[in-house]
Amino acid sequence: MDETTAEVAIVGGGFAGGALAVRLARAGLSVTVLEQSAEYRDRVRGEYMPPWGCAELNRSGLLDVVLRAEGTMAARSVPYGDSMAPDVAEAAALDTSVLVPGAAGMLNLSHPGACRELMDVASSAGAEVVRGVRRVQVTAGPQPAVSYEHDLGERIVHARMVVGADGRNSTVRRQLGIPLAATGPRTFAVGLLVDGLTGWPASTNSIGTCEDVVFAVFPRRNSCARIYLFWDPRAPRRFAGSGAGDRAVQRLATLTCFPDAVTFQHARPRPGWASFPMEDTWSETPYVPGAVLIGDAAGCSDPIAGQGLTVAIRDARLVGDALLGERSRGPGTFEPYAVERAERMRRLRATAEAITRLRADFTPDGRRRRTAALARFAADPRARLPIAAALIGPDALPPEAFTRAAADRMLALP
Ligand SMILES: Cc1cc2nc3c(=O)[nH]c(=O)nc-3n(C[C@H](O)[C@H](O)[C@H](O)COP(=O)(O)OP(=O)(O)OC[C@H]3O[C@@H](n4cnc5c(N)ncnc54)[C@H](O)[C@@H]3O)c2cc1C
């Protein structure tokens, strides 16, 4: 078996692993990234970042890198949906470029493109990137190591620290025996890329509810858009399996909440759509001696809130700081990260719960509450308090924003 050494071995070269590899390699640490895919393909992951995510990217020196991945800033958020006519929704558009200092709004990007860019930058900064790894086996404790198979044979990397950044179904987490808590699915969602979406205003994102679906539309270049549709979890396979992409586009084409100029009639789904249960998961202590988890491996935010990429960037920054800091050889190295992450994810769970109650209650009562809430949002921005963290970040709000009582008030009938 070939043996190599690195100060840090990162399993998983996605958004979280890529961001951490850039941070550490730029600071001069020797880093090995082990990524299972031979090349990045669309696996239907996040392609939207809120303003606080752009601020996080800026703070990590990664905004330029991610912008190269078909990045497009979208400042306008239009609340299309069955609670208001399209022209009223457009008049109620939120200008997201003024919400967070240093963030020009929301960012739409290509996920595989961003992973590629991050890995290229990490590699140029000196990281060793190994693609196409299989059968990763992690050893934690005083002598951390990762063994794996590769076309060139079996190898082992000895490292000062192993980082698990291998996503929601993390093998590293399982091997380390780190428990994961879960809310259980609140909704199901299908994600797809569509071409030929005509009339959609450029630089305008929209998340809304119409009849029995929540939609999210994030435009990219050349009439292409990333679309997510969310629905009642009691019918988990509604937009799953073969033909689901066409069914999703047909559903969008029959919704009446968009302006006449927008038409999904000629939109075509690209192959590769996928559906998932939408839930939050979390690990209270995402580390053991010799190994730490970041990104979805440490627990993921319900994608209905659109936070996962930003969470990954923050995790990479905090774990990067800990590894580069003076205390990085002591047992308390990751304690501040774990404490901050636990509270951050608790707050984002409350936000996802409030968003789901607002958007994905498809009953007549739910619709009445939604209509009342959206009218209040237009009159008073403070009425958004329980969902505002999704745009401006969980640290920017007082603790009461994350209580059940605040969400009840947001959804009260007049
Ligand atoms: C349908 C859907 C919609 C979403 N929408 C949004 C959104 O709009 N905005 C947002 O911010 N977030 C969104 N998210 C969440 C976001 O995609 C994730 O939070 C984010 O991708 C997490 O990054 P990661 O690097 O931790 O994990 P991943 O992106 O899953 O990357 C993990 C990497 O590890 C590699 N890997 C896996 N197993 C192994 C192994 N055993 N060995 C080596 N390598 C391995 C994978 O190939 C991959 O490259 C969405 C998620 C879903 C499912």
Coordinates of C-alpha atoms and ligand atoms in Angstrom, one line a residue:
M1 CA 0.0 0.0 0.0
D2 CA 1.3 3.5 -0.9
E3 CA 1.7 5.8 2.1
T4 CA 1.7 9.6 2.0
T5 CA 1.4 12.3 4.7
A6 CA -0.4 15.6 4.9
E7 CA -1.3 17.9 7.7
V8 CA -5.0 17.7 6.9
A9 CA -6.8 15.0 4.9
I10 CA -10.3 16.1 3.7
V11 CA -12.7 13.4 2.5
G12 CA -15.1 15.0 0.0
G13 CA -14.3 17.8 -2.4
G14 CA -17.7 19.5 -2.6
F15 CA -18.6 23.0 -1.5
A16 CA -17.5 22.5 2.1
G17 CA -14.4 20.4 1.4
G18 CA -13.4 22.7 -1.5
A19 CA -13.7 25.9 0.6
L20 CA -11.7 24.4 3.4
A21 CA -9.0 23.1 1.0
V22 CA -8.6 26.6 -0.4
R23 CA -8.4 28.2 3.0
L24 CA -5.8 25.8 4.3
A25 CA -3.7 25.6 1.1
R26 CA -3.6 29.4 0.8
A27 CA -2.3 29.5 4.4
G28 CA 0.5 27.1 3.5
L29 CA -0.7 23.9 5.1
S30 CA -0.2 20.6 3.3
V31 CA -3.7 19.3 2.4
T32 CA -4.9 16.2 0.6
V33 CA -8.5 16.1 -0.7
L34 CA -10.0 12.7 -1.5
E35 CA -13.0 13.1 -3.8
Q36 CA -15.0 10.1 -5.1
S37 CA -16.3 11.6 -8.3
A38 CA -14.0 11.6 -11.3
E39 CA -15.6 14.8 -12.5
Y40 CA -18.2 17.1 -11.1
R41 CA -21.7 16.5 -12.4
D42 CA -25.1 18.0 -11.5
R43 CA -26.3 16.0 -8.5
V44 CA -29.2 18.4 -7.8
R45 CA -27.6 20.4 -4.9
G46 CA -27.9 24.0 -3.9
E47 CA -27.4 26.7 -6.6
Y48 CA -28.8 29.7 -4.7
M49 CA -27.1 31.7 -1.9
P50 CA -28.8 34.4 0.2
P51 CA -27.2 37.8 0.9
W52 CA -25.6 36.6 4.1
G53 CA -24.0 33.7 2.1
C54 CA -22.5 36.3 -0.3
A55 CA -21.1 38.1 2.8
E56 CA -19.7 34.8 4.1
L57 CA -18.1 34.1 0.7
N58 CA -16.5 37.6 0.7
R59 CA -15.2 37.1 4.2
S60 CA -13.6 33.8 3.1
G61 CA -12.1 35.4 0.0
L62 CA -14.2 33.1 -2.2
L63 CA -16.8 35.3 -3.8
D64 CA -14.7 35.8 -7.0
V65 CA -14.0 32.0 -7.2
V66 CA -17.7 31.1 -7.0
L67 CA -18.8 33.9 -9.3
R68 CA -16.7 32.2 -12.1
A69 CA -19.1 29.3 -11.9
E70 CA -21.8 31.0 -14.0
G71 CA -22.5 33.2 -11.0
T72 CA -25.2 35.7 -11.4
M73 CA -26.3 38.2 -8.8
A74 CA -30.1 38.5 -8.4
A75 CA -31.1 41.5 -6.3
R76 CA -34.9 41.2 -6.7
S77 CA -37.0 38.7 -4.9
V78 CA -40.6 38.7 -6.1
P79 CA -43.3 37.0 -4.0
Y80 CA -45.3 35.5 -6.9
G81 CA -47.9 33.1 -5.6
D82 CA -51.6 32.5 -5.2
S83 CA -51.9 35.1 -2.4
M84 CA -51.6 38.0 -4.8
A85 CA -51.9 39.0 -8.4
P86 CA -48.6 39.1 -10.4
D87 CA -48.5 42.9 -10.7
V88 CA -49.1 43.2 -6.9
A89 CA -46.3 40.7 -6.3
E90 CA -43.9 42.7 -8.6
A91 CA -44.8 45.9 -6.7
A92 CA -44.0 44.1 -3.4
A93 CA -40.6 42.9 -4.7
L94 CA -37.8 42.9 -2.1
D95 CA -34.5 44.6 -2.9
T96 CA -32.0 42.2 -1.4
S97 CA -29.0 44.3 -2.3
V98 CA -29.6 46.5 0.8
L99 CA -30.0 43.8 3.4
V100 CA -26.5 42.8 4.4
P101 CA -23.5 45.1 4.2
G102 CA -21.1 44.0 1.5
A103 CA -23.6 41.7 -0.3
A104 CA -25.0 42.8 -3.6
G105 CA -28.0 40.5 -3.2
M106 CA -28.6 36.8 -3.8
L107 CA -26.3 34.7 -5.9
N108 CA -27.3 32.0 -8.4
L109 CA -24.5 29.6 -9.5
S110 CA -23.7 26.3 -11.0
H111 CA -23.0 23.9 -8.2
P112 CA -20.7 21.5 -10.1
G113 CA -19.0 24.5 -11.6
A114 CA -18.3 26.1 -8.2
C115 CA -16.9 22.8 -6.9
R116 CA -14.6 22.6 -9.9
E117 CA -13.4 26.3 -9.4
L118 CA -12.8 25.7 -5.7
M119 CA -10.8 22.6 -6.4
D120 CA -8.8 24.3 -9.1
V121 CA -7.9 27.2 -6.8
A122 CA -7.0 24.7 -4.0
S123 CA -4.8 22.7 -6.3
S124 CA -3.1 25.9 -7.6
A125 CA -2.5 26.9 -4.0
G126 CA -0.7 23.6 -3.4
A127 CA -3.4 21.1 -2.2
E128 CA -3.1 17.5 -3.5
V129 CA -6.5 16.6 -5.0
V130 CA -7.1 12.9 -5.6
R131 CA -10.2 12.1 -7.8
G132 CA -12.1 8.8 -8.2
V133 CA -11.4 7.5 -4.7
R134 CA -13.3 4.4 -3.4
R135 CA -13.7 2.5 -0.2
V136 CA -12.6 5.3 2.1
Q137 CA -11.7 4.1 5.6
V138 CA -11.0 6.6 8.3
T139 CA -9.0 6.1 11.5
A140 CA -9.4 8.8 14.1
G141 CA -7.6 9.1 17.5
P142 CA -3.9 10.0 18.1
Q143 CA -2.7 8.8 14.7
P144 CA -5.4 9.9 12.2
A145 CA -5.3 8.3 8.7
V146 CA -7.5 7.7 5.7
S147 CA -7.0 4.6 3.5
Y148 CA -8.7 4.3 0.1
E149 CA -8.7 2.6 -3.2
H150 CA -7.9 4.2 -6.5
D151 CA -7.2 3.1 -10.0
L152 CA -3.5 3.2 -9.2
G153 CA -4.0 0.9 -6.2
E154 CA -4.5 1.1 -2.4
R155 CA -3.2 4.1 -0.5
I156 CA -3.2 5.6 2.9
V157 CA -2.8 9.2 4.0
H158 CA -1.5 9.9 7.5
A159 CA -2.6 13.3 8.7
R160 CA -2.7 15.5 11.8
M161 CA -6.4 15.8 11.3
V162 CA -9.1 14.2 9.1
V163 CA -12.0 16.3 7.9
G164 CA -15.3 14.6 6.8
A165 CA -16.8 16.8 4.2
D166 CA -18.6 14.0 2.3
G167 CA -22.2 15.3 2.4
R168 CA -25.5 14.3 3.8
N169 CA -24.9 10.5 3.6
S170 CA -21.5 10.8 5.1
T171 CA -19.4 7.6 5.3
V172 CA -16.9 9.4 7.5
R173 CA -19.6 10.3 10.0
R174 CA -20.8 6.7 10.1
Q175 CA -17.3 5.3 10.5
L176 CA -16.6 7.7 13.4
G177 CA -19.9 6.7 15.1
I178 CA -21.1 10.4 15.4
P179 CA -24.9 10.3 16.0
L180 CA -27.2 12.4 13.8
A181 CA -30.6 13.8 14.9
A182 CA -33.3 14.5 12.4
T183 CA -36.6 16.4 12.3
G184 CA -38.1 14.0 9.7
P185 CA -39.4 15.2 6.4
R186 CA -41.5 18.4 6.4
T187 CA -42.0 18.3 2.6
F188 CA -40.5 16.5 -0.5
A189 CA -38.8 18.4 -3.3
V190 CA -37.6 17.8 -6.8
G191 CA -34.8 19.9 -8.3
L192 CA -34.3 20.3 -12.0
L193 CA -32.5 22.5 -14.5
V194 CA -34.8 23.8 -17.3
D195 CA -33.9 25.4 -20.6
G196 CA -36.2 27.5 -22.7
L197 CA -37.8 29.4 -19.9
T198 CA -38.9 32.6 -21.7
G199 CA -40.0 35.8 -20.2
W200 CA -38.5 35.3 -16.7
P201 CA -37.1 38.6 -15.5
A202 CA -33.3 38.4 -15.3
S203 CA -31.8 38.9 -11.8
T204 CA -35.2 38.1 -10.2
N205 CA -35.6 35.1 -7.9
S206 CA -39.0 33.9 -6.7
I207 CA -40.1 31.5 -4.0
G208 CA -43.8 31.2 -3.5
T209 CA -46.8 28.9 -3.1
C210 CA -49.5 28.2 -5.7
E211 CA -52.2 25.7 -5.0
D212 CA -50.5 22.5 -4.0
V213 CA -46.8 23.3 -4.6
V214 CA -44.1 25.6 -3.4
F215 CA -41.9 26.7 -6.2
A216 CA -38.4 28.3 -6.3
V217 CA -37.1 29.7 -9.5
F218 CA -33.5 30.8 -9.7
P219 CA -32.6 32.1 -13.2
R220 CA -29.2 31.4 -14.8
R221 CA -28.0 32.6 -18.2
N222 CA -29.5 31.9 -21.6
S223 CA -33.2 31.2 -20.5
C224 CA -31.9 28.4 -18.2
A225 CA -33.2 28.3 -14.6
R226 CA -32.7 26.1 -11.6
I227 CA -36.2 25.1 -10.3
Y228 CA -37.3 23.3 -7.1
L229 CA -40.8 22.2 -6.4
F230 CA -41.9 21.2 -2.9
W231 CA -45.0 19.3 -2.0
D232 CA -46.9 17.5 0.7
P233 CA -44.7 14.7 2.2
R234 CA -47.7 12.3 2.3
A235 CA -47.2 11.8 -1.4
P236 CA -43.4 11.3 -1.4
R237 CA -43.2 10.0 -5.0
R238 CA -45.3 12.6 -6.7
F239 CA -42.5 14.1 -8.7
A240 CA -40.0 11.2 -8.4
G241 CA -38.7 8.7 -10.9
S242 CA -39.0 8.7 -14.7
G243 CA -41.0 11.5 -16.2
A244 CA -40.8 13.5 -13.0
G245 CA -39.0 16.4 -14.7
D246 CA -41.7 16.7 -17.4
R247 CA -44.4 16.4 -14.8
A248 CA -42.8 19.2 -12.7
V249 CA -42.5 21.5 -15.7
Q250 CA -46.2 20.8 -16.7
R251 CA -47.3 21.6 -13.2
L252 CA -45.4 25.0 -13.4
A253 CA -47.0 25.7 -16.8
T254 CA -50.5 25.4 -15.3
L255 CA -49.9 27.7 -12.4
T256 CA -51.7 31.0 -12.6
C257 CA -49.6 33.1 -10.4
F258 CA -47.0 34.2 -12.9
P259 CA -47.3 37.2 -15.3
D260 CA -48.4 36.5 -18.9
A261 CA -44.9 37.2 -20.2
V262 CA -43.5 34.2 -18.3
T263 CA -44.1 30.9 -19.9
F264 CA -43.1 27.4 -18.8
Q265 CA -44.9 26.0 -21.9
H266 CA -41.7 25.7 -23.9
A267 CA -39.4 24.9 -20.9
R268 CA -37.6 21.6 -21.2
P269 CA -36.1 19.8 -18.2
R270 CA -32.5 18.7 -18.5
P271 CA -32.0 15.0 -17.6
G272 CA -30.7 14.5 -14.1
W273 CA -33.6 15.8 -11.9
A274 CA -33.8 14.2 -8.5
S275 CA -36.2 14.3 -5.5
F276 CA -35.4 14.3 -1.8
P277 CA -37.1 14.5 1.6
M278 CA -36.7 18.0 3.0
E279 CA -35.6 17.9 6.7
D280 CA -33.0 19.2 9.1
T281 CA -30.3 16.9 10.6
W282 CA -27.7 17.8 13.1
S283 CA -24.9 16.3 15.2
E284 CA -24.5 17.9 18.6
T285 CA -20.7 17.2 18.7
P286 CA -19.4 17.0 15.1
Y287 CA -15.9 15.9 16.1
V288 CA -13.9 13.2 17.8
P289 CA -10.2 13.3 18.6
G290 CA -8.3 13.4 15.3
A291 CA -11.4 14.1 13.1
V292 CA -14.1 16.7 12.5
L293 CA -17.1 17.0 10.2
I294 CA -18.2 20.0 8.2
G295 CA -21.0 20.9 5.8
D296 CA -23.9 18.4 5.3
A297 CA -21.8 15.6 6.9
A298 CA -22.1 17.5 10.2
G299 CA -25.9 17.9 9.6
C300 CA -27.9 19.7 7.0
S301 CA -30.4 22.5 6.9
D302 CA -33.8 21.8 5.3
P303 CA -33.2 23.0 1.7
I304 CA -36.5 24.8 1.7
A305 CA -34.6 27.6 3.5
G306 CA -31.7 27.6 0.9
Q307 CA -29.0 27.7 3.6
G308 CA -26.8 24.7 3.0
L309 CA -24.1 26.3 0.8
T310 CA -23.7 29.2 3.3
V311 CA -23.5 26.8 6.2
A312 CA -20.8 24.9 4.4
I313 CA -18.8 28.1 3.8
R314 CA -19.1 29.2 7.4
D315 CA -18.1 25.7 8.6
A316 CA -15.0 25.8 6.4
R317 CA -14.0 29.2 7.7
L318 CA -14.4 28.2 11.4
V319 CA -12.7 24.9 11.1
G320 CA -10.0 26.5 9.0
D321 CA -9.4 29.1 11.7
A322 CA -9.3 26.3 14.3
L323 CA -6.8 24.3 12.4
L324 CA -4.6 27.3 11.7
G325 CA -4.9 28.7 15.2
E326 CA -2.5 28.1 18.1
R327 CA -4.8 25.8 20.0
S328 CA -5.1 23.4 17.0
R329 CA -3.2 20.7 18.8
G330 CA -5.2 20.7 22.0
P331 CA -8.4 18.8 22.8
G332 CA -10.5 21.9 22.7
T333 CA -9.7 22.8 19.1
F334 CA -13.2 22.4 17.7
E335 CA -15.2 23.2 20.8
P336 CA -15.9 26.9 19.7
Y337 CA -16.9 25.6 16.2
A338 CA -19.3 23.0 17.8
V339 CA -20.9 25.5 20.1
E340 CA -21.4 28.1 17.3
R341 CA -22.7 25.5 14.9
A342 CA -25.2 24.0 17.3
E343 CA -26.8 27.3 18.0
R344 CA -26.6 28.4 14.3
M345 CA -28.3 25.1 13.2
R346 CA -30.9 25.4 16.0
R347 CA -31.8 28.8 14.7
L348 CA -31.9 27.7 11.1
R349 CA -34.2 24.7 12.1
A350 CA -36.6 27.2 13.6
T351 CA -36.4 29.3 10.4
A352 CA -37.0 26.3 8.1
E353 CA -40.0 25.3 10.3
A354 CA -41.4 28.8 10.0
I355 CA -40.9 28.9 6.3
T356 CA -42.5 25.5 5.9
R357 CA -45.5 26.6 8.0
L358 CA -45.8 29.8 5.9
R359 CA -45.3 28.3 2.5
A360 CA -46.2 24.6 2.5
D361 CA -49.5 24.6 4.3
F362 CA -51.7 23.8 1.3
T363 CA -55.0 23.8 3.3
P364 CA -57.6 26.7 2.9
D365 CA -56.7 27.8 6.4
G366 CA -53.0 27.8 5.5
R367 CA -53.7 29.9 2.4
R368 CA -55.6 32.4 4.5
R369 CA -52.8 32.7 7.0
R370 CA -50.2 33.0 4.2
T371 CA -52.2 35.8 2.5
A372 CA -52.5 37.7 5.8
A373 CA -48.7 37.2 6.5
L374 CA -47.7 38.4 3.0
A375 CA -49.9 41.5 3.3
R376 CA -48.2 42.2 6.7
F377 CA -44.7 41.8 5.2
A378 CA -45.5 44.4 2.5
A379 CA -46.6 46.9 5.2
D380 CA -44.0 46.2 7.8
P381 CA -40.6 44.4 7.2
R382 CA -40.4 43.4 10.9
A383 CA -43.3 41.0 10.4
R384 CA -40.8 38.8 8.6
L385 CA -38.8 38.2 11.7
P386 CA -39.2 34.4 11.9
I387 CA -38.1 33.9 8.4
A388 CA -35.6 36.8 8.0
A389 CA -32.6 34.6 9.0
A390 CA -32.8 32.9 5.6
L391 CA -31.8 36.2 4.0
I392 CA -29.7 38.0 6.6
G393 CA -28.3 35.2 8.7
P394 CA -29.1 33.6 12.0
D395 CA -26.7 35.8 14.0
A396 CA -28.3 39.1 12.8
L397 CA -31.5 38.5 14.8
P398 CA -32.6 38.5 18.4
P399 CA -33.3 35.1 20.1
E400 CA -37.1 35.7 20.1
A401 CA -37.1 35.5 16.2
F402 CA -36.6 31.8 16.6
T403 CA -39.5 31.0 18.9
R404 CA -42.7 29.2 18.1
A405 CA -44.6 32.2 19.5
A406 CA -43.0 34.5 16.9
A407 CA -44.0 32.1 14.1
D408 CA -47.5 31.9 15.5
R409 CA -47.7 35.7 15.4
M410 CA -46.4 35.8 11.8
L411 CA -49.2 33.3 10.8
A412 CA -52.0 34.8 12.8
L413 CA -55.3 35.5 11.1
P414 CA -56.3 39.2 11.1
Ligands
LIG1 C1 -32.8 19.4 -3.6 C2 -31.8 20.3 -2.8 C3 -31.8 21.6 -3.0 C4 -30.9 22.4 -2.3 N1 -31.0 23.8 -2.5 C5 -30.1 24.6 -1.9 C6 -30.1 26.0 -2.2 O1 -30.8 26.5 -3.0 N2 -29.2 26.7 -1.5 C7 -28.3 26.2 -0.6 O2 -27.5 26.9 0.0 N3 -28.3 24.9 -0.3 C8 -29.2 24.1 -1.0 N4 -29.1 22.7 -0.8 C9 -28.1 22.2 0.2 C10 -26.7 22.2 -0.4 O3 -26.7 21.6 -1.6 C11 -25.8 21.4 0.6 O4 -26.0 21.9 1.9 C12 -24.4 21.6 0.2 O5 -24.2 21.0 -1.1 C13 -23.5 20.9 1.2 O6 -22.2 20.8 0.7 P1 -21.2 19.7 1.2 O7 -19.9 20.0 0.5 O8 -21.2 19.5 2.6 O9 -21.8 18.4 0.6 P2 -22.0 17.9 -0.9 O10 -22.4 19.0 -1.8 O11 -22.9 16.7 -0.9 O12 -20.6 17.4 -1.3 C14 -20.0 16.2 -0.8 C15 -18.8 15.8 -1.7 O13 -18.2 14.6 -1.1 C16 -18.1 13.6 -2.1 N5 -18.2 12.3 -1.4 C17 -19.3 11.8 -0.9 N6 -19.0 10.6 -0.4 C18 -17.6 10.4 -0.5 C19 -16.8 9.4 -0.1 N7 -17.2 8.3 0.5 N8 -15.5 9.5 -0.4 C20 -15.0 10.7 -1.1 N9 -15.8 11.6 -1.5 C21 -17.1 11.5 -1.2 C22 -19.2 13.9 -3.1 O14 -18.9 13.4 -4.4 C23 -19.2 15.4 -3.1 O15 -18.3 16.0 -4.0 C24 -30.0 21.9 -1.4 C25 -29.9 20.5 -1.3 C26 -30.8 19.7 -2.0 C27 -30.7 18.2 -1.8

